[in-house]
């Protein structure tokens, strides 16, 4: 009886599709691994033969050079190349983070303005986009740095900023708030921010049920109250170190470098032009019927935009928006042209030159940008999944 | 699939053979027919193309001297302008055969970069330039000053060292290129600009109002400029090093562009050895017997090149000082050709 069953076709092993495909996969993997291994060995051997130092020992060697903007404690004599790396990375993250916020705000404004019924507003927004996105970013950075910020008065002719600050071609100097017992206050502020975000999310998910809570008031209370309470409990006081004119420079206070401002302005404005186009495309992708339906329901123009159009447009906007965030972060490496101490300027500039270890330094830098970009991407994809409306 | 595999194998093979060939640099240069010389490009007096696009300067002439020794033609040089931060990588990667770019000879550059400094061709030191209106007499009064500097240089490190050693506070502002750093100083971003003293005089000419700036007297470091070559090619190292020595020796014996033909008939054994009428020193280097004749005839001796590019009759007006021969109170002392 079992003739049909036992005589399973005796296909040779190497003719079975599964086995064959597996075999090829394994071979390909081996080949790729061999190639990588070979490249590494080749580089190591050649470096050794050319007597070029290699390895990551330089990380703990004293740096010996100064950096103009440091968010963490750093000094030429006590800090290492590794520390210089972190200083540069934080400077990059600072300008990229602030740039993303500014570019988003400006981009959305311009994008919406471009669709405005007001002829002048729409045309101005259109001209802004066309002008900004068609001029190379490097030129714009040089423009902001050399033509705008360098044209400010020099240090002797500083413009006094109300409240005890100074503005000149070396930067903006502001009173620096010094909070005693600031730890708990900061923690409370972060906690409050988290609570506000959570509130927003919960309110959104609750749908109609959540609409009862006044959004703006609760959010503000959640952000403002915890640090105030913490400050009162911990008995912290706020004092300001006011910048003073010294022999050469302004001493004390909070210093905002012109290099930083130029880079931030350049990046934000340039990226905003692209974001504006993404926003316009997103808004126009929502069928006109949606607007008409909203109007038929009696919603006014603002409410229509906020409640009906933008939520539907977001799923079209977010993917190109992510691209622009990534571009902004990567473009921040143009800092090197105007002397802002970002990761590329410090690490692949000075550190590379002083240690001569090009391969290690460049690999680390590339890995850092890759990590930042992938993280941004993941975050935005998550956000996109969150806001995508449920299709019914 | 097979094709992919073959492609991968081919790529492997390419990588193996693509390893930087340790072929003799001299042969490579001869085969190419020109010398690739890494140099500054922004520094008047040392290396910069003039209005007609002709490269001029002290470093440039040294490149030409090497080319003259090899090809008997000083024009067979391709100049590659390099920033401070790119210069070593360019030499390591083989983009240039020799780096003559006002580069300071230091221990770490000798040991960690896979490069070798051949010999000091110019003795320099670091100084500061400030505005006259600040009424400064000494660099020691620079506490708290903002100083513009080019990144990736020994200058940047010396600056930090100097301020630290003198317990002064420093605000350094660094730029990738000389021109950017200088422009920042010129527009008032910094109180002082620091670089090697030789450059201070030439960069002063680039400022909007040169007369409103003054060089401070302090020299805060030793900056011996050397030509650099890749580690591991001793013959090439010898050639570059001895081209400079030959120019110094020529000056010492009074051999100039003008009197070289006369000097070639000299009976002085030292001159005969130098000019190749006795012995065979040039061929031992891998060059020709008359290598020094070529250099001096086509480019000049050390002193001639110095005066022509940065000396008293040039806008830079640099005096010989430490760069005079040892016989005249300077530091240049070339080993004998023997």
XYZ file of C-alpha atoms in Angstrom:
730
model
C 0.000 0.000 0.000
C 2.798 2.246 0.769
C 4.261 2.288 -2.678
C 3.166 5.815 -3.399
C 4.138 7.040 0.099
C 7.560 5.451 0.447
C 8.654 6.321 -3.031
C 8.990 9.988 -2.285
C 10.835 11.321 -5.311
C 14.517 10.828 -4.608
C 15.748 14.240 -5.543
C 19.447 14.600 -4.819
C 20.232 16.898 -1.904
C 21.898 19.550 -4.039
C 18.878 19.753 -6.318
C 16.429 20.641 -3.574
C 15.506 24.310 -3.814
C 15.669 24.869 -0.057
C 19.051 23.297 0.310
C 20.394 25.058 -2.723
C 19.202 28.460 -1.638
C 20.551 27.847 1.855
C 23.881 26.839 0.401
C 24.094 30.011 -1.659
C 23.138 32.165 1.313
C 25.850 30.580 3.425
C 28.412 31.003 0.683
C 27.479 34.632 0.182
C 27.693 35.330 3.919
C 31.099 33.670 4.032
C 32.272 35.705 1.070
C 31.115 38.965 2.622
C 32.692 38.058 5.947
C 35.919 37.085 4.202
C 35.933 40.388 2.334
C 35.445 42.360 5.544
C 38.069 40.347 7.373
C 40.436 40.752 4.493
C 39.916 44.512 4.373
C 40.643 44.826 8.093
C 43.765 42.681 7.944
C 44.946 44.519 4.867
C 44.539 47.920 6.505
C 46.191 46.810 9.746
C 49.154 45.347 7.889
C 49.612 48.370 5.711
C 49.400 50.750 8.660
C 51.979 48.681 10.508
C 54.215 48.584 7.456
C 53.942 52.371 6.988
C 54.613 52.811 10.719
C 51.384 54.763 11.208
C 50.064 54.540 14.753
C 46.827 52.601 15.075
C 44.421 51.542 17.789
C 42.315 53.527 20.192
C 44.986 54.363 22.741
C 44.783 58.042 21.795
C 41.361 58.252 23.469
C 42.945 58.729 26.904
C 45.776 61.007 25.852
C 45.683 64.627 27.017
C 44.235 66.853 24.312
C 46.228 70.048 24.890
C 44.061 72.342 22.790
C 41.244 74.684 23.756
C 37.649 74.666 22.549
C 35.567 77.810 22.357
C 32.227 76.316 23.379
C 32.017 73.511 25.918
C 28.792 72.255 27.441
C 30.682 69.990 29.823
C 33.778 70.777 31.860
C 36.814 70.762 29.598
C 40.308 72.145 29.836
C 43.318 71.826 27.555
C 45.635 70.528 30.262
C 43.360 68.063 32.070
C 41.025 66.723 29.411
C 41.640 63.903 26.975
C 40.890 63.445 23.288
C 37.961 61.325 24.455
C 36.592 64.266 26.414
C 37.069 66.516 23.365
C 34.992 64.001 21.412
C 32.117 64.329 23.877
C 32.371 68.121 23.823
C 32.112 68.065 20.036
C 29.267 65.568 20.047
C 27.253 67.650 22.517
C 27.842 70.782 20.461
C 26.582 68.942 17.380
C 23.517 67.664 19.239
C 22.820 71.135 20.622
C 22.807 72.831 17.255
C 20.966 69.954 15.574
C 18.321 69.712 18.309
C 17.604 73.437 18.406
C 17.801 73.583 14.618
C 15.145 70.878 14.272
C 12.784 72.710 16.621
C 13.256 76.068 14.862
C 13.123 74.600 11.363
C 9.921 72.735 12.170
C 8.195 75.806 13.573
C 9.287 78.024 10.703
C 8.672 75.341 8.074
C 5.105 74.681 9.200
C 4.358 78.394 9.344
C 5.691 79.000 5.850
C 4.100 75.858 4.435
C 0.673 76.835 5.719
C 1.205 80.457 4.725
C 1.922 79.350 1.175
C -1.597 78.021 0.917
C -3.075 81.131 2.462
C -5.942 82.905 0.689
C -4.095 86.155 1.309
C -2.235 86.887 -1.923
C 0.670 88.727 -0.300
C 1.266 86.120 2.428
C 1.140 83.260 -0.062
C 3.504 84.973 -2.491
C 5.964 85.959 0.218
C 6.044 82.388 1.509
C 6.537 81.149 -2.036
C 9.436 83.508 -2.638
C 11.009 82.549 0.674
C 10.967 78.879 -0.276
C 12.308 79.444 -3.766
C 15.040 81.784 -2.628
C 16.284 79.774 0.328
C 16.220 76.273 -1.055
C 18.001 77.221 -4.255
C 21.075 78.744 -2.643
C 23.726 76.326 -1.366
C 23.702 75.975 2.403
C 27.415 76.676 2.710
C 26.949 80.078 1.077
C 24.076 80.848 3.401
C 26.210 79.967 6.420
C 28.984 82.218 5.169
C 26.408 84.941 4.582
C 25.025 84.761 8.113
C 28.466 84.573 9.634
C 30.400 87.069 7.565
C 27.774 89.465 6.288
C 25.323 89.605 9.171
C 27.012 88.712 12.448
C 30.469 90.106 11.669
C 28.786 93.382 10.752
C 27.656 93.863 14.349
C 29.589 96.497 16.281
C 32.910 95.420 17.761
C 33.458 94.890 21.428
C 34.062 98.548 22.302
C 30.815 99.561 20.652
C 28.720 96.756 22.138
C 24.972 97.173 21.996
C 23.555 96.979 25.520
C 20.792 94.434 25.841
C 18.106 95.303 28.399
C 18.698 93.402 31.630
C 22.468 93.681 31.626
C 23.556 91.928 28.455
C 25.788 92.838 25.529
C 25.611 92.195 21.829
C 28.635 92.558 19.581
C 30.491 90.733 16.836
C 31.878 88.298 19.390
C 28.480 87.060 20.396
C 25.557 87.674 22.667
C 26.348 87.920 26.354
C 23.466 87.492 28.767
C 23.077 87.291 32.533
C 23.581 83.680 33.527
C 21.010 82.386 36.045
C 22.675 80.575 38.917
C 20.249 78.418 40.834
C 21.344 77.163 44.253
C 20.185 73.631 44.994
C 19.257 73.355 41.321
C 19.256 69.543 41.198
C 15.756 68.930 42.593
C 14.342 71.839 40.582
C 15.725 70.428 37.345
C 14.446 66.973 38.228
C 11.011 68.401 38.994
C 11.019 70.307 35.712
C 11.867 67.160 33.756
C 9.213 65.254 35.686
C 6.686 67.983 34.922
C 7.552 67.910 31.207
C 7.143 64.132 31.142
C 3.811 64.450 32.921
C 2.670 67.072 30.395
C 3.590 64.830 27.469
C 1.847 61.871 29.118
C -1.204 64.025 29.703
C -1.289 65.025 26.062
C -1.036 61.423 24.908
C -3.672 60.137 27.320
C -6.015 62.952 26.422
C -5.617 62.117 22.753
C -6.282 58.416 23.285
C -9.308 59.030 25.427
C -10.855 60.766 22.459
C -14.110 62.496 23.231
C -13.828 61.516 26.900
C -10.566 63.426 27.265
C -11.831 66.624 25.739
C -13.250 67.609 29.102
C -9.830 68.586 30.469
C -8.671 72.056 29.370
C -5.492 71.264 27.494
C -3.450 74.439 27.694
C -4.128 75.166 31.349
C -3.359 71.654 32.557
C -0.211 71.421 30.454
C 1.122 74.723 31.748
C 0.309 73.773 35.340
C 2.059 70.439 34.926
C 5.205 72.102 33.629
C 5.351 75.109 35.939
C 4.167 73.800 39.291
C 6.640 70.971 40.065
C 9.811 73.095 39.739
C 8.234 75.918 41.748
C 7.265 73.550 44.541
C 10.689 71.912 44.424
C 12.363 75.326 44.585
C 10.296 76.329 47.599
C 10.913 73.026 49.392
C 14.646 72.939 48.690
C 14.923 76.651 49.477
C 16.783 77.460 46.268
C 17.496 81.003 45.229
C 18.207 82.393 41.805
C 20.968 84.880 41.231
C 22.404 86.150 37.990
C 26.055 86.483 37.067
C 26.012 89.585 34.962
C 28.491 89.903 32.096
C 31.049 92.650 32.629
C 33.355 94.413 30.222
C 36.914 93.243 30.886
C 40.269 94.363 29.511
C 39.676 92.549 26.214
C 36.540 90.559 26.446
C 33.313 90.367 28.309
C 33.704 88.244 31.406
C 31.095 86.113 33.067
C 27.532 85.604 32.020
C 26.089 83.314 29.428
C 27.904 83.502 26.116
C 26.241 82.730 22.797
C 28.920 82.455 20.112
C 28.325 84.087 16.711
C 29.544 80.849 15.085
C 26.735 79.022 16.872
C 24.092 81.574 15.946
C 25.175 81.647 12.300
C 25.070 77.866 12.055
C 21.725 77.645 13.836
C 20.152 80.332 11.646
C 21.576 78.904 8.452
C 20.523 75.340 9.172
C 17.047 76.225 10.462
C 16.143 78.575 7.647
C 17.515 76.335 4.914
C 15.773 73.245 6.256
C 12.583 75.194 6.941
C 12.234 75.900 3.217
C 12.204 72.176 2.489
C 9.891 71.418 5.405
C 7.529 74.102 4.096
C 7.301 72.246 0.791
C 6.675 68.951 2.575
C 3.938 70.594 4.623
C 2.354 72.152 1.543
C 2.425 68.803 -0.251
C 0.852 67.126 2.763
C -1.905 69.681 3.079
C -2.695 69.504 -0.623
C -2.830 65.710 -0.469
C -5.933 65.890 1.689
C -8.949 65.762 -0.646
C -10.849 68.981 -1.062
C -13.997 67.145 0.022
C -12.639 67.032 3.555
C -12.521 70.816 3.722
C -15.945 71.113 2.212
C -17.356 68.538 4.620
C -15.817 70.367 7.557
C -17.241 73.641 6.350
C -20.619 71.965 5.874
C -20.449 70.899 9.511
C -19.993 74.525 10.436
C -16.280 74.456 11.362
C -14.450 77.675 10.754
C -11.305 77.865 8.651
C -8.857 77.600 11.570
C -10.693 74.733 13.182
C -10.933 72.942 9.838
C -7.187 73.182 9.395
C -6.369 72.134 12.953
C -8.917 69.359 13.447
C -9.495 67.954 9.987
C -6.757 68.774 7.511
C -3.484 68.695 9.489
C -4.162 65.352 11.221
C -4.740 63.745 7.841
C -1.859 65.573 6.226
C 0.629 64.472 8.876
C 1.034 60.961 7.529
C 2.115 62.459 4.223
C 4.301 65.069 5.917
C 6.167 62.953 8.448
C 8.288 60.757 6.136
C 9.806 63.713 4.204
C 10.029 65.600 7.508
C 12.204 62.796 8.857
C 14.458 63.174 5.845
C 14.822 66.876 6.544
C 15.689 66.224 10.205
C 18.388 63.816 9.091
C 19.664 66.322 6.544
C 19.811 69.066 9.128
C 21.797 66.906 11.527
C 24.250 65.842 8.851
C 24.524 69.359 7.412
C 25.549 70.618 10.846
C 29.014 69.303 9.950
C 29.381 72.364 7.697
C 30.196 74.076 10.992
C 33.785 73.508 10.031
C 33.529 76.364 7.538
C 32.664 78.986 10.129
C 34.637 77.733 13.094
C 31.841 76.331 15.247
C 33.361 73.537 17.345
C 31.094 70.660 16.355
C 32.039 66.996 16.234
C 33.598 67.195 12.780
C 35.588 70.320 13.511
C 37.003 69.074 16.796
C 37.269 65.366 16.200
C 37.968 64.840 12.518
C 39.735 68.195 12.450
C 42.001 68.838 15.368
C 42.056 65.397 17.003
C 42.673 63.625 13.709
C 45.451 66.019 12.843
C 47.154 65.816 16.205
C 46.978 62.038 16.464
C 47.259 61.246 12.763
C 44.862 58.324 13.228
C 42.569 59.027 10.342
C 40.927 55.635 10.067
C 39.909 55.326 13.713
C 38.723 58.915 13.975
C 36.728 58.855 10.758
C 35.171 55.478 11.569
C 34.094 56.713 15.009
C 32.630 59.884 13.510
C 30.725 57.980 10.856
C 29.376 55.607 13.482
C 28.199 58.575 15.535
C 26.313 60.190 12.662
C 24.847 56.816 11.734
C 23.636 56.333 15.295
C 22.122 59.802 15.513
C 20.390 59.378 12.151
C 19.035 55.912 12.897
C 17.761 57.080 16.276
C 16.032 60.097 14.708
C 14.574 57.846 12.050
C 13.282 55.310 14.563
C 11.731 58.056 16.659
C 9.986 59.620 13.685
C 8.762 56.270 12.400
C 7.291 55.597 15.819
C 5.645 58.997 15.752
C 4.298 58.340 12.291
C 2.773 55.048 13.406
C 1.242 56.836 16.406
C -0.425 59.627 14.445
C -1.585 57.578 11.462
C -5.344 57.704 11.711
C -7.141 54.400 12.020
C -8.710 53.611 8.688
C -12.319 52.650 8.878
C 24.992 34.131 -8.806
C 28.215 32.717 -10.094
C 28.966 36.029 -11.655
C 28.495 37.774 -8.300
C 30.846 35.336 -6.689
C 33.449 35.871 -9.355
C 33.034 39.618 -8.890
C 33.673 39.249 -5.165
C 36.764 37.174 -5.806
C 37.945 39.768 -8.260
C 37.369 42.489 -5.675
C 39.439 40.473 -3.164
C 42.212 40.169 -5.670
C 42.017 43.874 -6.405
C 42.285 44.669 -2.696
C 45.350 42.475 -2.289
C 47.173 44.011 -5.155
C 45.752 47.444 -4.458
C 47.752 47.768 -1.265
C 49.867 50.952 -1.343
C 52.778 49.850 -3.389
C 56.048 50.406 -1.634
C 57.676 51.065 -4.974
C 60.475 53.598 -4.847
C 59.067 57.114 -4.884
C 61.843 58.282 -7.202
C 60.822 55.720 -9.843
C 57.170 56.709 -9.492
C 58.015 60.380 -9.899
C 60.232 59.718 -12.910
C 57.609 57.538 -14.539
C 54.974 60.208 -13.982
C 57.243 62.882 -15.356
C 56.474 65.379 -12.604
C 56.772 65.851 -8.870
C 53.621 66.200 -6.760
C 54.473 68.689 -4.077
C 52.104 69.361 -1.180
C 52.264 73.000 -0.134
C 50.303 75.814 1.446
C 48.604 77.856 -1.244
C 47.471 80.714 1.002
C 50.736 81.962 2.409
C 52.437 84.865 0.639
C 56.191 84.479 0.566
C 56.095 80.763 1.188
C 53.564 79.252 -1.172
C 50.846 80.996 -3.091
C 49.912 81.330 -6.739
C 50.344 84.928 -7.936
C 47.887 86.944 -10.016
C 48.986 85.086 -13.148
C 48.545 81.712 -11.462
C 52.287 81.125 -11.153
C 53.246 79.570 -7.842
C 55.735 81.620 -5.878
C 57.393 81.398 -2.502
C 60.118 79.795 -0.458
C 58.444 76.399 -0.089
C 57.572 76.471 -3.768
C 61.221 77.048 -4.743
C 62.288 74.067 -2.648
C 59.787 71.906 -4.539
C 61.247 73.250 -7.778
C 64.753 72.478 -6.562
C 63.790 68.823 -6.042
C 62.270 68.747 -9.523
C 65.373 70.415 -10.969
C 67.607 67.774 -9.399
C 65.504 64.947 -10.841
C 64.357 66.271 -14.212
C 66.753 69.145 -14.908
C 63.541 71.177 -15.235
C 62.131 73.147 -12.292
C 58.740 73.460 -13.937
C 57.985 69.749 -13.657
C 56.139 70.193 -10.379
C 52.461 69.873 -9.720
C 51.613 71.951 -6.669
C 48.863 70.670 -4.421
C 47.457 73.231 -1.976
C 46.725 71.579 1.370
C 45.144 72.893 4.558
C 46.908 72.279 7.844
C 44.485 69.567 8.757
C 44.643 67.675 5.471
C 48.349 67.826 4.795
C 49.543 64.636 6.504
C 46.726 62.485 5.195
C 47.529 63.643 1.669
C 51.139 62.581 2.059
C 50.256 59.280 3.759
C 47.800 58.447 0.991
C 50.377 59.162 -1.684
C 48.555 62.154 -3.165
C 51.804 64.076 -2.886
C 55.393 62.829 -3.017
C 56.756 65.380 -0.608
C 55.215 67.858 1.819
C 56.947 71.236 1.905
C 54.309 73.313 3.623
C 55.691 75.378 6.505
C 55.259 72.289 8.659
C 56.894 72.054 12.060
C 59.071 69.060 12.807
C 57.950 67.378 16.034
C 58.575 64.016 17.616
C 55.002 62.792 17.260
C 54.919 63.728 13.597
C 58.078 61.697 13.089
C 56.805 58.655 14.961
C 53.031 58.397 14.715
C 52.163 59.519 11.230
C 54.222 57.115 9.191
C 56.187 60.117 7.930
C 59.702 61.406 8.346
C 60.968 64.965 8.516
C 64.032 65.325 6.347
C 65.826 68.378 7.729
C 65.068 71.852 8.977
C 64.936 74.254 6.069
C 63.642 77.259 7.997
C 63.867 78.125 11.694
C 60.701 79.765 12.909
C 58.862 80.471 16.148
C 55.357 81.434 17.084
C 54.274 85.005 17.714
C 51.214 87.217 18.031
C 49.804 90.095 16.047
C 47.433 92.567 17.728
C 45.809 95.898 17.006
C 47.950 98.912 17.790
C 44.952 100.539 19.448
C 45.127 97.968 22.266
C 48.505 99.466 23.258
C 50.045 96.137 24.235
C 53.765 95.732 24.775
C 53.935 92.049 25.545
C 52.067 88.841 24.897
C 51.965 88.418 28.669
C 49.286 91.121 28.770
C 46.922 88.989 26.736
C 45.090 87.505 29.729
C 41.424 86.912 28.839
C 41.971 87.763 25.194
C 40.208 86.060 22.312
C 42.805 84.602 19.948
C 42.113 83.393 16.413
C 44.148 80.379 15.334
C 44.244 77.794 12.586
C 43.190 74.362 13.785
C 45.277 71.219 13.601
C 48.557 73.076 13.957
C 51.326 73.086 16.526
C 50.370 76.738 16.842
C 47.044 75.776 18.372
C 48.752 73.565 20.960
C 51.512 76.084 21.755
C 48.866 78.741 22.300
C 47.127 76.650 24.947
C 50.480 75.785 26.525
C 51.620 79.406 26.670
C 48.463 80.712 28.283
C 48.447 77.815 30.729
C 52.105 78.269 31.650
C 51.572 81.967 32.303
C 48.324 81.421 34.179
C 46.331 83.442 31.703
C 42.814 82.765 30.528
C 42.348 82.065 26.847
C 39.412 82.239 24.486
C 40.622 80.510 21.382
C 38.570 80.579 18.195
C 39.746 78.007 15.668
C 39.279 77.836 11.916
C 40.195 75.234 9.326
C 42.097 77.558 7.030
C 44.509 80.431 7.433
C 42.295 82.837 5.488
C 39.205 82.166 7.606
C 41.128 82.600 10.845
C 42.710 85.790 9.585
C 39.425 87.208 8.343
C 37.882 86.556 11.734
C 40.730 88.467 13.388
C 40.485 91.285 10.870
C 36.782 91.775 11.508
C 37.283 92.027 15.255
C 36.190 88.546 16.288
C 39.504 88.155 18.111
C 41.953 90.447 19.917
C 44.986 88.636 18.596
C 45.989 86.318 15.810
C 48.750 83.836 16.396
C 50.906 81.878 14.011
C 54.543 81.375 13.136
C 56.496 84.617 13.101
C 57.403 84.260 9.436
C 53.717 84.159 8.598
C 52.798 87.106 10.807
C 54.615 89.461 8.472
C 53.017 88.030 5.381
C 49.508 87.791 6.787
C 49.744 91.367 8.020
C 49.838 92.381 4.375
C 46.531 90.621 3.865
C 44.733 92.665 6.529
C 42.482 95.537 5.545
C 44.724 98.127 7.218
C 48.168 96.576 7.804
C 49.475 99.694 9.567
C 47.001 99.378 12.395
C 48.457 96.073 13.531
C 51.656 95.278 15.357
C 53.606 92.074 15.975
C 54.376 91.460 19.650
C 58.023 90.773 20.556
C 57.555 87.357 22.213
C 58.408 84.225 20.318
C 56.753 81.490 22.314
C 57.930 78.310 20.618
C 60.451 76.547 18.430
C 59.073 75.869 14.967
C 61.640 74.182 12.780
C 60.075 73.788 9.350
C 60.955 70.558 7.612
C 60.074 68.786 4.419
C 58.208 65.525 5.077
C 58.283 62.272 3.143
C 56.647 58.903 3.723
C 58.387 56.560 6.075
C 60.190 53.612 4.552
C 61.699 55.002 1.360
C 65.224 55.864 2.419
C 66.405 56.826 -1.031
C 63.653 59.404 -1.445
C 64.256 60.662 2.099
C 67.948 61.176 1.233
C 67.155 62.997 -1.998
C 64.788 65.530 -0.411
C 67.103 66.069 2.532
C 70.219 66.521 0.399
C 68.583 68.919 -2.021
C 68.235 71.349 0.899
C 71.768 70.582 2.105
C 73.088 71.124 -1.395
C 71.480 74.567 -1.540
C 73.000 75.467 1.837
C 76.422 74.147 0.826
C 76.218 76.068 -2.416
C 75.604 79.278 -0.505
C 78.451 78.480 1.873
C 80.901 78.107 -1.028
C 79.565 81.202 -2.762
C 78.138 79.248 -5.685
C 75.316 81.256 -7.219
C 73.030 81.096 -10.209
C 75.260 83.645 -11.905
C 78.686 82.148 -11.277
C 77.846 78.441 -11.427
C 79.598 77.826 -14.758
C 82.752 79.490 -13.506
C 82.593 77.624 -10.220
C 82.279 74.342 -12.095
C 85.870 74.873 -13.231
C 87.055 75.491 -9.662
C 90.012 73.587 -8.242
C 88.605 73.593 -4.718
C 88.033 69.889 -3.948
C 84.965 70.619 -1.851
C 83.342 72.551 -4.674
C 84.388 69.873 -7.158
C 82.692 67.201 -5.071
C 79.582 69.330 -4.641
C 79.272 70.104 -8.329
C 80.064 66.561 -9.396
C 83.312 67.225 -11.266
C 84.967 64.911 -8.783
C 83.483 61.777 -7.262
C 80.093 60.322 -7.950
C 77.878 61.529 -5.148
C 74.835 62.413 -7.217
C 74.553 58.971 -8.727
C 74.807 57.430 -5.280
C 71.658 59.374 -4.441
C 69.919 58.010 -7.500
C 70.337 61.301 -9.360
C 72.958 62.484 -11.813
C 76.512 63.722 -11.204
C 75.539 67.318 -11.911
C 72.512 67.372 -9.597
C 73.739 70.404 -7.623
C 74.577 72.290 -10.813
C 71.001 71.737 -11.948
C 69.574 72.985 -8.651
C 71.710 76.109 -8.423
C 71.485 76.971 -12.108
C 67.731 76.583 -12.321
C 66.615 77.635 -8.840
C 69.534 79.134 -6.958
C 71.330 78.567 -3.666
C 69.607 78.842 -0.302
C 70.430 82.501 0.213
C 69.316 83.480 -3.284
C 65.986 81.738 -2.850
C 65.557 83.314 0.587
C 66.201 86.834 -0.671
C 64.046 86.346 -3.744
C 60.976 85.104 -1.882
C 60.961 86.490 1.649
C 64.065 88.643 1.981
C 64.636 92.368 2.391
C 63.590 93.279 -1.144
C 60.254 91.519 -0.905
C 57.100 92.785 0.783
C 57.811 90.437 3.700
C 61.256 91.894 4.546
C 62.306 88.964 6.729
C 65.934 89.173 7.840
C 68.101 86.064 7.824
C 68.426 85.912 11.638
C 68.540 82.290 12.730
C 68.273 81.308 9.102
C 71.720 82.631 8.269
C 74.511 80.125 7.698
C 76.475 78.950 10.740
C 79.412 80.924 9.404
C 77.344 84.099 9.719
C 75.834 83.559 13.150
C 72.839 81.541 12.033
C 71.767 77.971 12.624
C 72.069 76.450 9.156
C 74.884 73.935 9.110
C 74.735 71.491 6.230
C 76.788 68.266 6.405
C 79.618 68.044 3.877
C 79.389 66.303 0.525
C 82.047 63.674 0.860
